[in-house]
Coordinates of C-alpha atoms in Angstrom, one line a residue:
M208 CA -15.7 31.8 -66.9
P209 CA -12.0 32.9 -66.4
E210 CA -9.8 30.1 -65.0
N211 CA -7.8 32.4 -62.6
E212 CA -11.1 33.1 -60.7
I213 CA -11.6 29.4 -59.9
T214 CA -10.1 28.1 -56.6
I215 CA -10.3 24.6 -55.4
T216 CA -9.4 23.7 -51.7
H217 CA -9.5 20.4 -49.8
K218 CA -9.1 19.2 -46.3
A219 CA -8.8 15.7 -44.9
A220 CA -12.2 14.3 -43.8
G221 CA -11.0 11.8 -41.1
R222 CA -10.7 8.5 -43.0
S223 CA -7.7 7.8 -45.2
G224 CA -8.3 9.0 -48.8
W225 CA -11.4 11.1 -48.1
V226 CA -11.4 14.9 -48.3
N227 CA -13.8 17.8 -48.0
I228 CA -13.4 19.6 -51.4
S229 CA -14.6 23.1 -52.1
V230 CA -14.8 24.9 -55.6
K231 CA -15.2 28.7 -55.6
N232 CA -15.4 31.3 -58.3
G233 CA -14.2 34.3 -56.4
D234 CA -16.3 34.5 -53.3
E235 CA -19.1 32.4 -54.9
V236 CA -19.1 28.7 -53.7
L237 CA -19.8 26.5 -56.7
A238 CA -19.7 23.2 -55.0
T239 CA -18.7 21.5 -51.7
E240 CA -18.6 17.7 -51.3
K241 CA -17.0 15.0 -49.2
L242 CA -15.1 12.9 -51.7
E243 CA -13.0 9.7 -51.7
I244 CA -10.5 11.4 -54.0
T245 CA -8.1 8.5 -54.4
K246 CA -10.8 6.7 -56.5
S247 CA -10.9 7.7 -60.2
T248 CA -14.6 6.9 -60.5
A249 CA -15.4 9.2 -57.6
R250 CA -13.3 12.0 -59.1
R251 CA -14.8 11.6 -62.6
K252 CA -18.4 11.7 -61.2
F253 CA -17.6 14.9 -59.2
V254 CA -16.1 16.7 -62.3
M255 CA -19.1 15.8 -64.5
S256 CA -21.5 17.0 -61.8
I257 CA -19.9 20.4 -61.3
C258 CA -19.3 21.1 -65.0
G259 CA -22.9 20.1 -65.7
D260 CA -24.1 22.6 -63.2
H261 CA -21.7 25.3 -64.4
P262 CA -21.3 25.1 -68.2
G263 CA -18.6 27.8 -68.2
L264 CA -16.1 25.5 -66.5
D265 CA -13.6 23.7 -68.7
Y266 CA -14.0 19.9 -68.1
Q267 CA -10.4 18.9 -68.9
E268 CA -8.9 21.7 -66.8
M269 CA -11.2 20.8 -63.9
E270 CA -10.4 17.1 -64.2
A271 CA -6.6 17.8 -64.2
H272 CA -6.9 20.0 -61.1
I273 CA -8.8 17.3 -59.2
N274 CA -6.3 14.7 -60.3
R275 CA -3.4 16.8 -59.0
I276 CA -5.2 17.0 -55.6
A277 CA -5.6 13.2 -55.6
D278 CA -1.8 12.9 -56.3
D279 CA -1.1 15.2 -53.4
V280 CA -3.3 13.2 -51.0
V281 CA -1.6 9.9 -52.1
S282 CA 1.8 11.5 -51.7
E283 CA 1.0 12.8 -48.2
A284 CA -0.2 9.3 -47.2
A285 CA 3.1 7.8 -48.5
N286 CA 5.2 10.3 -46.6
K287 CA 3.1 9.6 -43.5
F288 CA 3.0 5.9 -43.6
G289 CA 6.5 5.4 -45.2
D290 CA 6.9 1.9 -46.3
R291 CA 3.9 0.7 -44.3
Q292 CA 1.5 0.7 -47.2
G293 CA -0.1 -2.7 -47.3
Q294 CA 0.9 -3.6 -43.7
S295 CA -1.7 -5.0 -41.4
Q296 CA -3.2 -2.9 -38.6
A297 CA -1.4 -5.1 -36.0
D298 CA 2.0 -4.3 -37.7
M299 CA 1.2 -0.5 -37.6
L300 CA 0.2 -0.7 -34.0
V301 CA 3.4 -2.5 -33.1
A302 CA 5.4 0.2 -34.9
L303 CA 3.6 2.8 -32.8
G304 CA 4.1 0.9 -29.6
K305 CA 7.9 0.3 -30.1
D306 CA 8.4 4.1 -29.9
I307 CA 6.9 4.1 -26.4
D308 CA 9.0 3.6 -23.2
L309 CA 8.4 -0.1 -22.6
F310 CA 9.8 -1.9 -19.6
H311 CA 9.2 -4.9 -17.3
T312 CA 9.2 -5.4 -13.5
P313 CA 11.8 -7.5 -11.7
G314 CA 11.5 -11.2 -12.5
G315 CA 13.3 -11.3 -15.9
H316 CA 11.2 -12.7 -18.7
D317 CA 8.5 -13.5 -16.2
G318 CA 8.1 -9.9 -15.1
E319 CA 5.0 -7.9 -15.8
A320 CA 5.1 -5.6 -19.0
Y321 CA 4.5 -1.9 -18.6
A322 CA 4.7 1.3 -20.7
S323 CA 5.3 4.9 -19.7
F324 CA 4.3 7.7 -22.1
N325 CA 3.7 11.4 -22.3
T326 CA 0.1 12.6 -23.0
N327 CA -1.6 15.9 -22.5
G328 CA 1.5 17.5 -20.9
H329 CA 2.2 14.8 -18.3
R330 CA 3.6 11.3 -18.0
E331 CA 1.6 8.1 -17.2
T332 CA 2.5 4.5 -16.6
W333 CA 0.2 1.6 -17.3
A334 CA 0.4 -2.2 -17.6
I335 CA 0.5 -3.1 -21.3
N336 CA -2.5 -5.4 -20.8
S337 CA -4.4 -2.6 -19.0
K338 CA -7.4 -0.7 -20.3
G339 CA -5.5 2.5 -19.9
F340 CA -2.7 1.5 -22.3
R341 CA -5.1 -0.1 -24.7
R342 CA -7.1 3.2 -24.9
Y343 CA -3.9 5.2 -25.4
L344 CA -2.6 3.0 -28.2
C345 CA -5.9 3.0 -30.1
G346 CA -6.1 6.8 -29.8
K347 CA -2.5 7.1 -31.1
F348 CA -3.4 4.8 -34.0
F349 CA -6.4 7.0 -35.0
E350 CA -4.3 10.2 -34.8
E351 CA -1.7 8.7 -37.1
Y352 CA -3.8 6.8 -39.6
D353 CA -7.3 8.4 -39.4
K354 CA -9.0 5.1 -38.8
V355 CA -10.1 2.8 -36.0
P356 CA -8.0 -0.4 -35.4
G357 CA -9.8 -3.7 -35.1
A358 CA -10.1 -5.4 -31.8
Q359 CA -8.1 -8.5 -32.9
A360 CA -5.3 -6.3 -34.3
V361 CA -5.0 -4.5 -31.0
Q362 CA -4.8 -7.8 -29.1
D363 CA -2.2 -9.1 -31.5
A364 CA -0.1 -6.0 -31.2
L365 CA -0.3 -6.1 -27.3
N366 CA 1.0 -9.6 -27.4
V367 CA 4.1 -8.5 -29.4
L368 CA 4.6 -5.4 -27.2
N369 CA 4.6 -7.6 -24.1
H370 CA 7.4 -9.6 -25.7
F371 CA 9.4 -6.5 -26.4
A372 CA 8.9 -5.1 -22.9
C373 CA 9.9 -8.3 -21.1
H374 CA 12.8 -9.4 -23.4
D375 CA 14.3 -6.3 -25.0
R376 CA 13.7 -3.5 -22.6
K377 CA 15.0 -2.4 -19.1
E378 CA 13.7 -3.5 -15.7
H379 CA 12.0 -1.0 -13.4
E380 CA 10.0 -1.3 -10.2
V381 CA 6.4 0.0 -10.2
S382 CA 4.7 1.5 -7.1
V383 CA 1.3 2.3 -5.7
R384 CA 1.0 5.6 -3.9
I385 CA 4.3 5.4 -1.9
A386 CA 7.8 4.6 -3.1
G387 CA 11.5 5.1 -2.1
N388 CA 14.2 6.3 -4.4
E389 CA 17.9 7.0 -3.5
G390 CA 17.1 7.7 0.1
D391 CA 14.1 10.0 -0.6
I392 CA 10.4 9.1 -0.3
W393 CA 7.9 9.8 -3.1
L394 CA 4.1 10.2 -2.6
D395 CA 1.8 9.9 -5.6
L396 CA -0.9 12.6 -5.4
A397 CA -2.9 10.6 -7.9
D398 CA -4.3 13.8 -9.5
S399 CA -5.1 14.3 -13.2
E400 CA -1.6 15.7 -13.8
W401 CA 0.1 12.6 -12.2
R402 CA 2.2 14.8 -9.9
A403 CA 4.1 13.5 -6.9
V404 CA 5.6 14.8 -3.7
E405 CA 9.3 14.3 -3.1
I406 CA 10.2 14.0 0.7
Y407 CA 13.8 14.5 1.5
R408 CA 15.9 15.1 4.6
T409 CA 15.4 18.9 4.6
G410 CA 11.8 19.2 3.5
W411 CA 9.4 18.3 0.7
R412 CA 8.2 19.6 -2.7
V413 CA 5.6 18.9 -5.3
V414 CA 7.1 17.6 -8.6
N415 CA 5.6 17.4 -12.1
S416 CA 5.2 13.9 -13.5
T417 CA 7.8 14.3 -16.2
D418 CA 10.4 14.8 -13.4
V419 CA 9.4 12.0 -11.1
P420 CA 11.9 9.1 -11.2
V421 CA 9.5 6.6 -9.8
R422 CA 7.1 4.6 -12.0
F423 CA 3.7 5.1 -10.2
I424 CA 0.7 3.1 -11.4
R425 CA -3.0 3.9 -10.8
R426 CA -5.7 1.6 -9.5
R427 CA -9.4 2.0 -10.3
A428 CA -10.5 3.1 -6.8
M429 CA -7.7 5.5 -6.0
L430 CA -8.6 9.1 -5.2
P431 CA -6.4 12.2 -5.4
L432 CA -4.7 13.8 -2.4
P433 CA -4.7 17.6 -2.2
A434 CA -1.5 19.5 -2.9
P435 CA 0.1 19.8 0.5
E436 CA 0.6 23.2 2.1
S437 CA 3.4 24.2 4.5
G438 CA 3.0 25.9 7.8
G439 CA 0.2 23.6 9.1
R440 CA 0.1 21.6 12.3
V441 CA -0.8 17.9 12.8
D442 CA -2.7 19.0 15.9
E443 CA -5.5 20.4 13.7
L444 CA -6.6 16.8 13.2
R445 CA -6.9 16.1 16.9
E446 CA -10.2 18.0 17.5
M447 CA -11.8 16.1 14.6
I448 CA -11.3 12.6 16.0
N449 CA -12.4 11.0 19.3
L450 CA -9.3 9.9 21.2
P451 CA -9.0 9.3 24.9
G452 CA -5.8 11.2 25.8
D453 CA -2.2 12.2 24.9
D454 CA -0.9 8.7 24.7
A455 CA -3.6 7.5 22.2
W456 CA -2.9 10.7 20.1
K457 CA 0.8 9.9 19.9
L458 CA 0.1 6.3 18.9
F459 CA -2.3 7.4 16.2
V460 CA 0.0 10.0 14.8
A461 CA 2.9 7.5 15.0
W462 CA 0.9 5.1 12.8
L463 CA 0.3 7.9 10.3
V464 CA 4.0 8.9 10.1
M465 CA 5.0 5.3 9.7
A466 CA 2.5 4.7 6.9
F467 CA 4.5 7.2 4.7
R468 CA 7.6 5.0 5.0
P469 CA 8.1 2.9 1.9
T470 CA 9.4 -0.1 3.8
G471 CA 7.9 -2.0 6.7
P472 CA 7.2 -3.7 8.9
Y473 CA 4.1 -1.6 9.8
P474 CA 2.1 -1.7 13.0
V475 CA -1.6 -2.7 12.8
L476 CA -3.8 0.1 14.1
V477 CA -6.6 -1.7 16.1
V478 CA -9.4 0.7 17.1
N479 CA -12.3 -0.4 19.3
G480 CA -15.1 1.2 21.3
E481 CA -18.8 1.3 21.8
Q482 CA -21.3 1.9 19.1
G483 CA -21.1 5.5 18.0
S484 CA -17.6 6.2 19.3
A485 CA -16.5 7.3 15.7
K486 CA -14.3 4.3 15.0
S487 CA -15.1 4.3 11.3
T488 CA -14.6 8.1 11.1
L489 CA -11.1 7.9 12.6
C490 CA -10.1 5.2 10.1
R491 CA -11.7 7.1 7.2
L492 CA -9.9 10.4 8.0
A493 CA -6.6 8.6 8.6
R494 CA -6.8 7.0 5.2
A495 CA -7.8 10.2 3.5
L496 CA -4.4 11.7 4.6
I497 CA -2.4 8.9 3.1
D498 CA -4.2 6.8 0.5
P499 CA -7.7 8.2 -0.3
N500 CA -10.0 5.6 -1.9
K501 CA -13.6 5.4 -3.2
S502 CA -14.2 2.7 -0.5
P503 CA -12.1 4.0 2.4
V504 CA -13.2 1.4 4.9
R505 CA -14.5 -2.0 3.8
R506 CA -15.6 -5.3 5.2
P507 CA -12.9 -7.9 5.9
P508 CA -11.8 -10.2 3.1
K509 CA -13.1 -13.7 2.7
D510 CA -9.7 -15.4 2.4
D511 CA -6.0 -14.7 1.9
R512 CA -6.4 -14.3 -1.9
D513 CA -8.9 -11.4 -1.5
L514 CA -6.7 -9.8 1.2
M515 CA -3.6 -9.8 -1.1
I516 CA -5.5 -8.6 -4.1
A517 CA -6.8 -5.7 -2.0
A518 CA -3.2 -5.0 -1.0
S519 CA -2.1 -5.0 -4.6
N520 CA -4.7 -2.3 -5.4
S521 CA -4.0 0.2 -2.7
W522 CA -1.3 1.2 -0.2
T523 CA -3.4 1.3 3.0
L524 CA -6.1 -1.2 4.1
A525 CA -8.9 -0.4 6.5
F526 CA -11.4 -3.0 7.6
D527 CA -14.5 -1.9 9.3
N528 CA -16.8 -3.1 12.0
L529 CA -15.2 -6.5 12.8
S530 CA -16.9 -8.6 15.5
R531 CA -13.7 -10.6 15.9
I532 CA -10.6 -11.5 14.0
P533 CA -10.5 -15.3 13.3
A534 CA -7.2 -17.1 13.6
G535 CA -6.7 -17.4 9.8
L536 CA -7.3 -13.7 9.2
S537 CA -5.1 -12.7 12.2
D538 CA -2.2 -14.7 10.7
A539 CA -2.8 -13.2 7.3
L540 CA -2.8 -9.6 8.7
C541 CA 0.4 -10.3 10.6
A542 CA 2.1 -11.5 7.3
L543 CA 0.8 -8.5 5.4
A544 CA 1.9 -6.0 8.0
T545 CA 5.5 -7.4 8.2
G546 CA 5.8 -8.7 4.7
G547 CA 4.4 -11.8 3.2
G548 CA 3.5 -13.5 -0.1
F549 CA 0.6 -15.3 -1.6
A550 CA 0.8 -17.8 -4.4
T551 CA -2.1 -19.1 -6.6
R552 CA -2.6 -20.6 -10.0
E553 CA -2.4 -17.9 -12.7
L554 CA -5.7 -17.2 -14.5
Y555 CA -6.2 -19.1 -17.8
S556 CA -3.2 -21.4 -17.2
D557 CA -2.8 -24.9 -16.0
G558 CA 0.4 -24.8 -14.1
D559 CA 1.8 -21.2 -13.9
E560 CA 1.9 -19.7 -10.5
K561 CA 1.1 -16.1 -9.7
I562 CA 3.0 -14.6 -6.8
I563 CA 1.7 -11.6 -4.9
D564 CA 4.2 -10.1 -2.4
A565 CA 3.3 -7.1 -0.3
V566 CA 3.7 -5.3 3.0
R567 CA 1.1 -2.7 3.9
P568 CA -0.1 -0.4 6.7
I569 CA -3.4 -1.8 8.1
M570 CA -6.3 -0.5 10.2
V571 CA -9.1 -2.5 11.8
N572 CA -11.9 -1.4 14.0
G573 CA -14.7 -3.1 16.0
I574 CA -16.6 -3.0 19.3
E575 CA -14.8 -5.8 21.0
D576 CA -11.1 -6.4 21.6
L577 CA -9.7 -7.6 18.3
A578 CA -6.0 -8.3 18.8
T579 CA -6.4 -11.2 21.2
R580 CA -3.8 -13.5 19.6
A581 CA -0.2 -12.9 20.8
D582 CA 1.3 -12.6 17.4
L583 CA -1.1 -9.9 16.2
M584 CA -0.9 -8.1 19.6
D585 CA 2.9 -7.9 19.2
R586 CA 2.3 -5.9 16.0
A587 CA -0.7 -3.8 17.1
L588 CA -1.4 -0.3 18.4
N589 CA -4.5 -0.8 20.4
I590 CA -6.7 2.3 20.9
K591 CA -10.0 2.2 22.7
L592 CA -12.2 5.2 21.9
P593 CA -14.4 6.8 24.6
V594 CA -18.1 7.3 24.4
I595 CA -19.3 10.5 22.7
D596 CA -21.9 12.5 24.6
E597 CA -24.9 13.6 22.5
A598 CA -24.0 17.2 23.3
N599 CA -20.6 16.7 21.7
R600 CA -21.7 14.8 18.7
R601 CA -21.2 16.5 15.3
E602 CA -22.9 16.1 12.0
E603 CA -20.7 14.2 9.5
S604 CA -21.2 16.9 6.7
D605 CA -19.8 19.6 9.0
L606 CA -16.9 17.4 10.1
D607 CA -16.0 16.5 6.5
A608 CA -16.1 20.1 5.4
K609 CA -13.8 21.2 8.2
F610 CA -11.5 18.3 7.5
E611 CA -11.3 19.0 3.8
E612 CA -10.5 22.6 4.5
A613 CA -7.6 21.6 6.8
R614 CA -6.4 18.5 4.9
P615 CA -3.7 20.2 2.8
R616 CA -2.2 21.8 5.9
I617 CA -2.4 18.6 8.0
L618 CA -0.8 16.6 5.1
G619 CA 2.0 19.2 4.8
A620 CA 2.7 18.9 8.5
L621 CA 2.8 15.1 8.3
L622 CA 5.2 15.3 5.4
S623 CA 7.4 17.6 7.5
A624 CA 7.4 15.0 10.2
V625 CA 8.4 12.3 7.7
S626 CA 11.2 14.6 6.5
G627 CA 12.4 14.9 10.1
A628 CA 12.4 11.2 10.5
L629 CA 14.5 10.8 7.4
S630 CA 17.0 13.3 8.7
S631 CA 17.4 11.8 12.2
Y632 CA 16.8 8.1 11.7
D633 CA 20.5 7.1 11.3
S634 CA 21.5 8.8 14.6
V635 CA 18.7 7.3 16.7
R636 CA 19.5 4.4 19.1
L637 CA 16.9 2.7 21.2
T638 CA 17.5 1.3 24.7
R639 CA 14.2 -0.5 24.6
K640 CA 13.6 -2.5 21.5
P641 CA 10.1 -3.8 21.0
R642 CA 9.1 -6.3 18.4
M643 CA 8.4 -3.4 15.9
A644 CA 11.8 -1.9 16.5
D645 CA 12.0 -0.2 13.0
F646 CA 8.7 1.5 13.6
A647 CA 9.7 2.6 17.1
R648 CA 13.0 4.0 15.8
W649 CA 11.3 5.8 12.9
V650 CA 8.7 7.6 15.0
T651 CA 11.4 8.4 17.7
A652 CA 13.3 10.1 14.9
A653 CA 10.2 12.2 14.0
E654 CA 9.6 13.4 17.6
Q655 CA 11.4 16.7 17.3
S656 CA 9.5 17.6 14.1
L657 CA 6.2 16.7 15.8
G658 CA 7.0 18.9 18.8
W659 CA 7.1 15.9 21.2
S660 CA 9.5 15.6 24.1
D661 CA 12.3 13.0 23.6
G662 CA 11.2 9.5 24.6
S663 CA 7.5 10.4 25.0
F664 CA 6.5 8.2 22.1
L665 CA 8.3 5.1 23.5
D666 CA 6.7 5.7 26.9
A667 CA 3.2 5.7 25.3
Y668 CA 4.1 2.7 23.1
F669 CA 5.4 0.5 25.9
G670 CA 2.4 1.5 28.0
N671 CA 0.1 0.4 25.2
R672 CA 1.9 -2.9 24.8
E673 CA 1.6 -3.6 28.6
E674 CA -2.2 -3.1 28.4
S675 CA -2.4 -5.2 25.2
N676 CA -0.3 -8.0 26.6
Q677 CA -2.5 -8.3 29.7
S678 CA -5.5 -8.4 27.4
V679 CA -4.0 -11.3 25.4
I680 CA -3.5 -13.3 28.6
E681 CA -7.0 -12.6 29.8
N682 CA -8.6 -13.5 26.4
A683 CA -6.6 -16.7 26.0
V684 CA -8.7 -19.6 27.2
V685 CA -6.0 -21.1 29.4
G686 CA -4.2 -17.8 30.3
P687 CA -6.1 -16.8 33.5
V688 CA -6.2 -20.4 34.7
L689 CA -2.5 -20.9 34.2
V690 CA -1.6 -17.6 35.9
E691 CA -3.9 -18.5 38.8
F692 CA -2.3 -21.9 39.1
M693 CA 1.2 -20.4 39.3
D694 CA 0.1 -17.6 41.7
G695 CA 2.1 -17.8 44.9
R696 CA 4.5 -20.5 43.8
T697 CA 8.1 -19.8 44.5
D698 CA 9.5 -22.9 42.8
P699 CA 9.2 -23.9 39.2
W700 CA 6.6 -26.5 38.3
S701 CA 7.6 -29.4 36.0
G702 CA 5.7 -32.2 34.4
T703 CA 4.3 -33.4 31.1
Y704 CA 1.8 -31.5 29.1
K705 CA -0.7 -34.2 30.0
D706 CA 0.0 -33.5 33.7
L707 CA -0.4 -29.8 33.2
L708 CA -3.7 -30.2 31.3
E709 CA -5.1 -32.3 34.1
V710 CA -4.1 -29.6 36.6
L711 CA -5.7 -26.9 34.6
V712 CA -8.9 -28.8 34.0
Q713 CA -9.2 -29.2 37.8
R714 CA -8.7 -25.5 38.4
A715 CA -10.9 -24.3 35.6
D716 CA -14.6 -24.0 36.1
E717 CA -17.0 -26.2 34.2
K718 CA -18.1 -23.4 31.8
T719 CA -14.5 -22.6 30.9
S720 CA -13.3 -26.2 30.3
A721 CA -16.4 -26.9 28.2
L722 CA -15.6 -24.1 25.8
K723 CA -14.8 -25.2 22.2
E724 CA -11.5 -23.4 22.4
W725 CA -10.4 -25.3 25.6
P726 CA -7.5 -27.7 24.7
K727 CA -8.6 -31.3 24.8
T728 CA -5.3 -32.9 24.2
P729 CA -1.6 -32.3 25.4
R730 CA -0.6 -31.4 21.9
V731 CA -3.2 -28.7 21.6
L732 CA -2.2 -27.4 25.0
S733 CA 1.4 -27.2 23.8
N734 CA 0.3 -25.2 20.8
H735 CA -1.7 -22.8 23.1
L736 CA 1.3 -22.2 25.4
T737 CA 3.7 -21.7 22.5
R738 CA 1.5 -18.8 21.2
L739 CA 1.0 -17.5 24.8
A740 CA 4.7 -17.8 25.9
P741 CA 5.8 -14.3 24.7
S742 CA 3.0 -12.6 26.7
L743 CA 3.6 -14.7 29.7
R744 CA 7.3 -13.8 29.7
Q745 CA 6.2 -10.1 29.7
I746 CA 4.7 -10.7 33.1
G747 CA 7.7 -12.7 34.3
L748 CA 6.3 -16.2 33.8
F749 CA 8.4 -18.5 31.6
V750 CA 7.3 -21.6 29.8
E751 CA 10.2 -23.9 29.0
R752 CA 9.9 -27.0 26.8
G753 CA 12.0 -29.9 28.1
E754 CA 12.9 -33.3 26.8
R755 CA 10.5 -36.0 25.7
T756 CA 10.2 -38.9 28.1
K757 CA 8.2 -42.2 28.0
R758 CA 5.4 -40.4 29.8
G759 CA 5.4 -37.6 27.2
Q760 CA 6.8 -34.1 26.5
V761 CA 8.1 -32.3 29.6
V762 CA 7.3 -28.6 30.3
Q763 CA 8.5 -26.4 33.0
L764 CA 6.8 -23.2 34.4
G765 CA 8.2 -20.7 36.7
W766 CA 8.5 -17.0 37.7
I767 CA 11.6 -15.5 36.2
G768 CA 14.1 -14.7 39.0
K769 CA 11.4 -14.0 41.6
T770 CA 10.6 -15.6 45.0
S771 CA 7.1 -14.3 45.0
T772 CA 4.4 -13.7 42.4
P773 CA 5.0 -10.5 40.3
R774 CA 2.2 -8.2 39.5
T775 CA 0.4 -9.3 36.3
S776 CA -0.9 -5.9 35.4
R777 CA 2.5 -4.5 34.1
T778 CA 5.8 -5.5 32.6
P779 CA 9.0 -5.6 34.7
E780 CA 10.4 -2.3 35.6
I781 CA 13.4 -1.0 33.7
D782 CA 16.0 1.0 35.5
Q783 CA 16.5 4.2 33.6
T784 CA 19.2 6.0 35.7
P785 CA 21.8 7.0 33.1
D786 CA 22.4 10.8 32.7
I787 CA 21.1 12.1 29.4
K788 CA 23.0 14.7 27.4
E789 CA 21.8 16.7 24.4
V790 CA 23.5 16.4 21.0
T791 CA 23.4 18.7 18.0
D792 CA 20.9 16.7 16.0
G793 CA 18.4 16.7 18.8
V794 CA 18.8 13.0 19.7
D795 CA 19.2 12.2 23.4
A796 CA 22.5 10.4 24.1
V797 CA 24.6 9.1 26.9
E798 CA 28.2 8.1 27.2
N799 CA 28.5 4.3 26.8
G800 CA 32.0 3.3 27.9
N801 CA 34.4 4.4 25.2
D802 CA 31.8 4.7 22.5
S803 CA 31.4 8.3 21.5
D804 CA 28.5 7.7 19.2
P805 CA 25.1 9.1 20.3
T806 CA 23.2 6.2 21.8
Y807 CA 20.6 5.2 24.4
I808 CA 22.1 3.0 27.1
E809 CA 20.3 -0.2 27.8
A810 CA 19.9 -0.6 31.6
P811 CA 19.8 -4.1 33.0
S812 CA 16.5 -5.6 33.8
T813 CA 15.5 -6.1 37.4
Y814 CA 14.5 -9.7 36.5
T815 CA 17.1 -12.3 35.8
A816 CA 16.4 -15.8 34.6
T817 CA 17.4 -18.6 36.9
K818 CA 19.2 -20.2 33.9
P819 CA 19.5 -19.4 30.2
L820 CA 16.5 -20.5 28.2
K821 CA 16.8 -21.3 24.5
S822 CA 14.8 -19.2 22.3
S823 CA 13.6 -22.2 20.3
E824 CA 12.2 -23.6 23.5
L825 CA 10.5 -20.4 24.5
G826 CA 8.9 -19.9 21.1
G827 CA 10.6 -16.6 20.4
E828 CA 13.9 -14.8 19.8
G829 CA 16.5 -14.1 22.4
V830 CA 17.6 -10.6 23.5
D831 CA 19.5 -8.8 20.7
G832 CA 19.6 -11.9 18.6
D833 CA 21.3 -14.2 21.3
D834 CA 20.4 -17.8 21.3
G835 CA 20.0 -17.8 25.0
V836 CA 18.1 -15.4 27.2
G837 CA 20.0 -14.2 30.3
E838 CA 17.7 -11.2 31.0
F839 CA 14.1 -10.5 30.8
L840 CA 13.6 -7.8 28.2
P841 CA 11.1 -7.1 25.4
R842 CA 11.8 -8.8 22.2
S843 CA 13.7 -6.9 19.5
N844 CA 13.8 -6.9 16.5
P845 CA 6.4 -4.7 -4.4
V846 CA 3.2 -5.9 -5.8
L847 CA 2.3 -7.2 -9.2
L848 CA -0.8 -8.7 -10.8
D849 CA -2.0 -9.4 -14.3
E850 CA -4.7 -7.2 -15.7
H851 CA -7.5 -9.7 -14.8
W852 CA -6.7 -9.4 -11.1
Q853 CA -6.0 -5.7 -11.3
E854 CA -9.5 -5.0 -12.5
E855 CA -11.1 -7.2 -9.8
F856 CA -10.8 -4.4 -7.3

């Protein structure tokens, strides 16, 4: 059999040293076999077998040909592995990992270790201890070495890569869904291509992951947002949700626009209404426009730890069907809406502390009034949904289909409003500064982009606060009794907390004074009034803490600058007589003395305190940061977990 008619080809068979070898005589296949060609015994056995089946083949020539193929395979392995022959799998994994973009979050050597890498045409970021990075590293190892790494080798390599990320590499922030960068806002679409939307002062655009400067991370329950479309209107959403009127619509849209801002504090959207008033639907659709999730609305957390873990795994939180908000949860929601931290022992350690720091947009809904404590009310947007007639009720499947069809356009319109807020924010000045002043200023800056008249949002916001404030007083166990006691008094009342408690007990009916919440001691009454003082001041009733005497702590009550009882159903009127002029950026402005900057002029209140009251005594801040209050005006004013906690939600 002529030698030049014999062809021998080989191809790697997956595992290192194994090949699929084929011997042909012209077009005739003489033999095919999977062979561990780096072993001499395997080569000799293969040559003996094929020469035995085909006597015309020259044994020595065939053996020499197969040995040359073995040399080529060994040479290829040497070129591929370099000087890593004989290294452990952990060493080879570390060598692969060191070529990846490793970094750590703020905190120095105690920061969390992360890795960013390109795969399948896009860029991803994962915690080094996460399953996502573990899968990527194992796949990379198999591609390079044609074998599967051992579990212990992978863990050993991850430990070393954690060291490199925290000690030798740069520091970067990581973000969930929303982030800020150099004055722009970035929104993670959370799609398979890891694209994001850049929102800037003149518009927005969808950006490929490789061009996104922000390190976005993914959580297990996150769902993708659709690619936004321009030319839509936010008003398309209005016919899909059950809101009572224009003011409620403005408050709802205001919460949506604020939720795209990467920094808080954020208002808490509190939705209540009868059964079947579509409370859950409103919250579900709102979240689907900002931070879609497999569990869009969920039951409230058991404790602070569960709340903060939920905050670390998503941008927006929505709690469904609450009967009430206990004091502890109310305080925790306030801390999370305005910025707060939680500390606990780190898992699998004796003394290390794990810190979770977060600020998040929050929604809660229930049948009853939920924001009954003054501190939560001060941060809340309260919306009461009307009853839906059976004739107007829609099937959920039809509503969802309509919403999904309109969602890209609605999202695009919201992003345009956020862009407008970015453009106008620096030039907006507020005459009336509520507790959530940053929120009020942000939404006011977006009014023009939303097609709202100047100042219409603040009118709706302050009206909502008036109603909420009255609700706080009515729901406080001592509130109605205290207001009734002061009704008609023209002079301040002064005495100890013990004296005041005796007076209130006499005025309260037996059912009220027998309630568990009713204060039983002067100290408890003092705590009640400290929490209630901001709401009482809103109706013109001050509570001033005096000196301690032998008889006890002195407290003084009185109507602020009034000789008769003010109406308790509204806040004091504000004189708004300055002439308004238009400026080029669309912000209303007036001339304020010699100040040429566009501004809203703050008119004096019609209520003046009989004497300055210290903010520490009133349990709140003074006007515009002053220590004393001379006028009655409304008050002014990143998340990391180890892998064990990340996987919990």
